[in-house]
mmCIF file of C-alpha atoms in Angstrom:
data_model
loop_
_atom_site.group_PDB
_atom_site.id
_atom_site.type_symbol
_atom_site.label_atom_id
_atom_site.label_comp_id
_atom_site.label_asym_id
_atom_site.label_seq_id
_atom_site.Cartn_x
_atom_site.Cartn_y
_atom_site.Cartn_z
ATOM 1 C CA UNK J 1 0.000 0.000 0.000
ATOM 2 C CA UNK J 2 0.994 3.624 -0.316
ATOM 3 C CA UNK J 3 1.929 5.432 2.860
ATOM 4 C CA UNK J 4 2.020 9.238 2.726
ATOM 5 C CA UNK J 5 3.303 11.736 5.259
ATOM 6 C CA UNK J 6 2.618 15.430 5.734
ATOM 7 C CA UNK J 7 4.062 18.425 7.600
ATOM 8 C CA UNK J 8 6.555 17.576 10.352
ATOM 9 C CA UNK J 9 5.860 13.857 9.998
ATOM 10 C CA UNK J 10 7.101 14.085 6.402
ATOM 11 C CA UNK J 11 10.138 16.099 7.497
ATOM 12 C CA UNK J 12 11.021 13.755 10.343
ATOM 13 C CA UNK J 13 10.737 10.623 8.226
ATOM 14 C CA UNK J 14 12.414 12.338 5.310
ATOM 15 C CA UNK J 15 10.078 11.442 2.472
ATOM 16 C CA UNK J 16 6.559 12.323 1.363
ATOM 17 C CA UNK J 17 5.401 8.928 0.110
ATOM 18 C CA UNK J 18 6.510 5.327 -0.076
ATOM 19 C CA UNK J 19 5.190 1.913 -0.959
ATOM 20 C CA UNK J 20 5.062 -0.481 1.950
ATOM 21 C CA UNK J 21 4.617 -4.232 1.794
ATOM 22 C CA UNK J 22 2.837 -5.154 4.974
ATOM 23 C CA UNK J 23 0.513 -7.683 6.500
ATOM 24 C CA UNK J 24 -0.372 -5.357 9.382
ATOM 25 C CA UNK J 25 -4.004 -5.838 10.381
ATOM 26 C CA UNK J 26 -4.543 -2.382 11.814
ATOM 27 C CA UNK J 27 -3.048 1.103 11.599
ATOM 28 C CA UNK J 28 -1.492 0.579 15.046
ATOM 29 C CA UNK J 29 0.205 -2.603 13.798
ATOM 30 C CA UNK J 30 1.575 -0.710 10.803
ATOM 31 C CA UNK J 31 2.929 1.975 13.129
ATOM 32 C CA UNK J 32 4.743 -0.691 15.158
ATOM 33 C CA UNK J 33 6.236 -2.147 11.959
ATOM 34 C CA UNK J 34 7.386 1.212 10.658
ATOM 35 C CA UNK J 35 8.767 2.305 14.043
ATOM 36 C CA UNK J 36 10.919 -0.830 14.189
ATOM 37 C CA UNK J 37 12.570 0.044 10.863
ATOM 38 C CA UNK J 38 14.688 3.026 11.790
ATOM 39 C CA UNK J 39 15.054 5.703 14.428
ATOM 40 C CA UNK J 40 13.508 8.399 12.223
ATOM 41 C CA UNK J 41 10.256 6.419 12.058
ATOM 42 C CA UNK J 42 10.311 5.724 15.779
ATOM 43 C CA UNK J 43 10.810 9.451 16.401
ATOM 44 C CA UNK J 44 7.915 10.401 14.138
ATOM 45 C CA UNK J 45 5.568 7.883 15.730
ATOM 46 C CA UNK J 46 6.746 8.368 19.333
ATOM 47 C CA UNK J 47 3.565 10.139 20.432
ATOM 48 C CA UNK J 48 0.469 8.927 18.640
ATOM 49 C CA UNK J 49 -1.700 11.481 20.431
ATOM 50 C CA UNK J 50 0.122 14.094 18.318
ATOM 51 C CA UNK J 51 -0.787 12.292 15.082
ATOM 52 C CA UNK J 52 -3.830 11.809 12.919
ATOM 53 C CA UNK J 53 -4.413 9.150 10.295
ATOM 54 C CA UNK J 54 -6.488 8.998 7.131
ATOM 55 C CA UNK J 55 -7.337 5.808 5.235
ATOM 56 C CA UNK J 56 -8.023 6.305 1.534
ATOM 57 C CA UNK J 57 -8.367 10.057 2.177
ATOM 58 C CA UNK J 58 -10.858 9.731 5.032
ATOM 59 C CA UNK J 59 -10.016 10.543 8.640
ATOM 60 C CA UNK J 60 -9.792 7.379 10.677
ATOM 61 C CA UNK J 61 -8.121 6.125 13.844
ATOM 62 C CA UNK J 62 -5.266 3.909 14.932
ATOM 63 C CA UNK J 63 -7.523 0.942 15.749
ATOM 64 C CA UNK J 64 -8.922 0.844 12.233
ATOM 65 C CA UNK J 65 -8.414 -2.239 10.050
ATOM 66 C CA UNK J 66 -6.200 -1.966 6.965
ATOM 67 C CA UNK J 67 -7.873 -4.632 4.865
ATOM 68 C CA UNK J 68 -8.629 -3.253 1.400
ATOM 69 C CA UNK J 69 -6.988 0.098 2.158
ATOM 70 C CA UNK J 70 -4.814 1.497 -0.636
ATOM 71 C CA UNK J 71 -3.438 4.665 0.932
ATOM 72 C CA UNK J 72 -2.589 5.437 4.553
ATOM 73 C CA UNK J 73 -1.727 9.024 5.486
ATOM 74 C CA UNK J 74 -0.048 10.160 8.694
ATOM 75 C CA UNK J 75 0.004 13.818 9.718
ATOM 76 C CA UNK J 76 -0.220 16.167 12.691
ATOM 77 C CA UNK J 77 -3.533 17.743 13.715
ATOM 78 C CA UNK J 78 -4.688 19.962 10.879
ATOM 79 C CA UNK J 79 -4.298 23.729 10.915
ATOM 80 C CA UNK J 80 -6.492 25.052 8.136
ATOM 81 C CA UNK J 81 -8.482 28.241 7.965
ATOM 82 C CA UNK X 1 -22.036 25.243 -3.561
ATOM 83 C CA UNK X 2 -18.517 25.989 -4.668
ATOM 84 C CA UNK X 3 -15.268 24.729 -3.164
ATOM 85 C CA UNK X 4 -11.919 25.785 -4.611
ATOM 86 C CA UNK X 5 -8.433 24.809 -3.499
ATOM 87 C CA UNK X 6 -5.837 26.909 -5.281
ATOM 88 C CA UNK X 7 -2.310 28.269 -5.089
ATOM 89 C CA UNK X 8 -3.040 31.653 -6.652
ATOM 90 C CA UNK X 9 -4.599 34.587 -4.836
ATOM 91 C CA UNK X 10 -8.195 35.656 -5.260
ATOM 92 C CA UNK X 11 -10.011 38.969 -5.653
ATOM 93 C CA UNK X 12 -12.212 39.334 -2.583
ATOM 94 C CA UNK X 13 -14.495 41.898 -4.208
ATOM 95 C CA UNK X 14 -14.979 39.903 -7.394
ATOM 96 C CA UNK X 15 -15.593 36.671 -5.477
ATOM 97 C CA UNK X 16 -18.116 38.356 -3.171
ATOM 98 C CA UNK X 17 -19.914 40.009 -6.084
ATOM 99 C CA UNK X 18 -19.958 36.805 -8.097
ATOM 100 C CA UNK X 19 -21.283 34.849 -5.138
ATOM 101 C CA UNK X 20 -24.010 37.423 -4.433
ATOM 102 C CA UNK X 21 -25.019 37.509 -8.108
ATOM 103 C CA UNK X 22 -25.483 33.751 -8.127
ATOM 104 C CA UNK X 23 -27.985 33.518 -5.280
ATOM 105 C CA UNK X 24 -31.605 34.537 -5.349
ATOM 106 C CA UNK X 25 -34.011 34.948 -2.483
ATOM 107 C CA UNK X 26 -31.266 35.432 0.088
ATOM 108 C CA UNK X 27 -31.621 38.361 2.463
ATOM 109 C CA UNK X 28 -28.240 37.833 4.096
ATOM 110 C CA UNK X 29 -24.752 37.154 2.812
ATOM 111 C CA UNK X 30 -21.898 36.640 5.252
ATOM 112 C CA UNK X 31 -18.279 36.541 4.131
ATOM 113 C CA UNK X 32 -15.224 35.739 6.215
ATOM 114 C CA UNK X 33 -11.644 36.190 5.053
ATOM 115 C CA UNK X 34 -8.574 34.664 6.686
ATOM 116 C CA UNK X 35 -5.338 36.648 6.348
ATOM 117 C CA UNK X 36 -1.698 35.725 7.058
ATOM 118 C CA UNK X 37 -0.865 37.503 10.314
ATOM 119 C CA UNK X 38 2.580 38.218 11.705
ATOM 120 C CA UNK X 39 4.205 35.657 14.020
ATOM 121 C CA UNK X 40 3.493 36.132 17.744
ATOM 122 C CA UNK X 41 6.905 37.676 18.329
ATOM 123 C CA UNK X 42 6.904 39.451 14.938
ATOM 124 C CA UNK X 43 9.342 38.867 12.090
ATOM 125 C CA UNK X 44 7.274 36.587 9.873
ATOM 126 C CA UNK X 45 8.741 36.280 6.401
ATOM 127 C CA UNK X 46 6.221 33.872 4.923
ATOM 128 C CA UNK X 47 3.620 31.256 5.703
ATOM 129 C CA UNK X 48 3.898 27.955 3.864
ATOM 130 C CA UNK X 49 0.682 25.992 3.606
ATOM 131 C CA UNK X 50 0.918 22.307 2.781
ATOM 132 C CA UNK X 51 -2.128 20.208 1.967
ATOM 133 C CA UNK X 52 -3.161 16.680 1.022
ATOM 134 C CA UNK X 53 -4.254 17.153 -2.596
ATOM 135 C CA UNK X 54 -6.065 13.827 -2.900
ATOM 136 C CA UNK X 55 -8.165 14.596 0.175
ATOM 137 C CA UNK X 56 -8.576 18.368 0.428
ATOM 138 C CA UNK X 57 -11.332 18.995 -2.102
ATOM 139 C CA UNK X 58 -13.450 16.096 -0.852
ATOM 140 C CA UNK X 59 -12.985 17.053 2.806
ATOM 141 C CA UNK X 60 -14.008 20.663 2.122
ATOM 142 C CA UNK X 61 -17.020 19.570 0.087
ATOM 143 C CA UNK X 62 -18.142 17.270 2.906
ATOM 144 C CA UNK X 63 -17.910 20.144 5.404
ATOM 145 C CA UNK X 64 -19.835 22.504 3.117
ATOM 146 C CA UNK X 65 -22.475 19.856 2.388
ATOM 147 C CA UNK X 66 -22.965 19.301 6.117
ATOM 148 C CA UNK X 67 -23.412 23.058 6.625
ATOM 149 C CA UNK X 68 -26.116 23.063 3.970
ATOM 150 C CA UNK X 69 -28.009 20.296 5.725
ATOM 151 C CA UNK X 70 -27.851 22.069 9.104
ATOM 152 C CA UNK X 71 -28.849 25.553 7.971
ATOM 153 C CA UNK X 72 -31.150 26.854 5.304
ATOM 154 C CA UNK X 73 -28.495 28.099 2.952
ATOM 155 C CA UNK X 74 -29.165 29.405 -0.517
ATOM 156 C CA UNK X 75 -25.485 28.794 -1.309
ATOM 157 C CA UNK X 76 -22.004 28.495 0.171
ATOM 158 C CA UNK X 77 -18.526 29.233 -1.136
ATOM 159 C CA UNK X 78 -15.162 28.094 0.211
ATOM 160 C CA UNK X 79 -11.807 29.142 -1.266
ATOM 161 C CA UNK X 80 -8.615 27.940 0.425
ATOM 162 C CA UNK X 81 -5.073 28.568 -0.782
ATOM 163 C CA UNK X 82 -1.887 26.575 -0.369
ATOM 164 C CA UNK X 83 1.783 27.308 -1.074
ATOM 165 C CA UNK X 84 3.956 30.200 0.073
ATOM 166 C CA UNK X 85 2.034 33.262 1.278
ATOM 167 C CA UNK X 86 3.313 36.578 2.586
ATOM 168 C CA UNK X 87 2.062 38.471 5.658
ATOM 169 C CA UNK X 88 -1.166 40.287 4.813
ATOM 170 C CA UNK X 89 -2.076 37.944 1.960
ATOM 171 C CA UNK X 90 -5.484 36.314 2.014
ATOM 172 C CA UNK X 91 -5.367 32.607 2.861
ATOM 173 C CA UNK X 92 -8.997 31.694 2.453
ATOM 174 C CA UNK X 93 -12.566 32.890 2.405
ATOM 175 C CA UNK X 94 -15.997 31.507 3.075
ATOM 176 C CA UNK X 95 -19.291 33.019 2.010
ATOM 177 C CA UNK X 96 -22.766 31.900 3.003
ATOM 178 C CA UNK X 97 -26.116 33.111 1.740
ATOM 179 C CA UNK X 98 -29.398 32.566 3.549
ATOM 180 C CA UNK X 99 -32.847 34.045 3.768
ATOM 181 C CA UNK X 100 -32.067 35.373 7.250
ATOM 182 C CA UNK X 101 -28.774 36.442 8.791
ATOM 183 C CA UNK X 102 -28.757 34.016 11.724
ATOM 184 C CA UNK X 103 -28.381 31.054 9.380
ATOM 185 C CA UNK X 104 -25.729 32.787 7.296
ATOM 186 C CA UNK X 105 -23.639 33.779 10.331
ATOM 187 C CA UNK X 106 -23.914 30.417 12.074
ATOM 188 C CA UNK X 107 -23.122 28.443 8.942
ATOM 189 C CA UNK X 108 -20.073 30.633 8.276
ATOM 190 C CA UNK X 109 -18.805 30.023 11.820
ATOM 191 C CA UNK X 110 -19.422 26.314 11.462
ATOM 192 C CA UNK X 111 -17.484 26.247 8.186
ATOM 193 C CA UNK X 112 -14.579 28.098 9.805
ATOM 194 C CA UNK X 113 -14.480 25.853 12.857
ATOM 195 C CA UNK X 114 -14.390 22.733 10.710
ATOM 196 C CA UNK X 115 -11.921 24.148 8.180
ATOM 197 C CA UNK X 116 -9.501 24.800 11.029
ATOM 198 C CA UNK X 117 -9.490 21.292 12.437
ATOM 199 C CA UNK X 118 -10.837 18.913 9.787
ATOM 200 C CA UNK X 119 -9.484 20.133 6.471
ATOM 201 C CA UNK X 120 -6.055 18.666 5.604
ATOM 202 C CA UNK X 121 -3.937 21.825 5.646
ATOM 203 C CA UNK X 122 -0.788 22.456 7.682
ATOM 204 C CA UNK X 123 0.798 25.852 8.197
ATOM 205 C CA UNK X 124 4.481 26.529 8.666
ATOM 206 C CA UNK X 125 5.797 29.912 9.762
ATOM 207 C CA UNK X 126 9.060 30.996 8.127
ATOM 208 C CA UNK X 127 10.738 33.761 10.143
ATOM 209 C CA UNK X 128 13.057 36.448 8.802
ATOM 210 C CA UNK X 129 15.925 35.089 10.940
ATOM 211 C CA UNK X 130 15.776 31.774 9.061
ATOM 212 C CA UNK X 131 13.935 29.836 11.769
ATOM 213 C CA UNK X 132 10.784 27.976 10.876
ATOM 214 C CA UNK X 133 8.136 26.131 12.809
ATOM 215 C CA UNK X 134 4.909 24.255 12.137
ATOM 216 C CA UNK X 135 1.877 25.958 13.610
ATOM 217 C CA UNK X 136 0.401 23.765 16.351
ATOM 218 C CA UNK X 137 -3.279 22.991 16.463
ATOM 219 C CA UNK X 138 -4.928 24.709 19.407
ATOM 220 C CA UNK X 139 -7.031 22.887 21.981
ATOM 221 C CA UNK X 140 -9.535 25.753 21.649
ATOM 222 C CA UNK X 141 -9.988 24.959 17.966
ATOM 223 C CA UNK X 142 -10.782 21.326 18.701
ATOM 224 C CA UNK X 143 -13.100 22.349 21.547
ATOM 225 C CA UNK X 144 -14.906 24.741 19.186
ATOM 226 C CA UNK X 145 -16.268 21.749 17.252
ATOM 227 C CA UNK X 146 -18.166 20.499 20.270
ATOM 228 C CA UNK X 147 -20.651 23.326 20.214
ATOM 229 C CA UNK X 148 -22.057 22.146 16.895
#
């Protein structure tokens, strides 16, 4: 699936988008997988309360299942307006 | 209902006139404009606004559609910019038209509250001294959603 990052999450991880091969069942499982990869991922995902997630461009949560999902986005709370 | 996400600036007068010309039967039109303000300590060089292109338009349309179901709106307009903006530049505007002003005002406030916390935009302040920092979401902004 595609994983995309925005704002400081993108900066901390160092890339805007990547393809990830995963069998993670939920968003939280995916976060654990990514965090185990490298320190920059662990740093970005250190505090999940500071992060939001969208699945296929819809706001979701960390307990959500990933089955059938094509794009996961991680970003900080939004600051529009 | 019109939702536009764009990098270029917009003419507030022309947008307001165009919006007003397109509605009939409305006795009240409310417009709100968001402007890049200086950093808290001063010295803002620019504001960079990042967004999630695949999601932004849909998210804004969902917010505007919800406003139309909650209030009797003749029409609604949302314009939101992204990219590098200078202090004093307009970031975004909303306009609402209704038969009576209460609906137009409330719907405009609702749109603003949701645009702040539920539309996928992120602001970064670039200071003249070379420092930069992402603008943090405020607890007040999240709390503002609860009143709706």
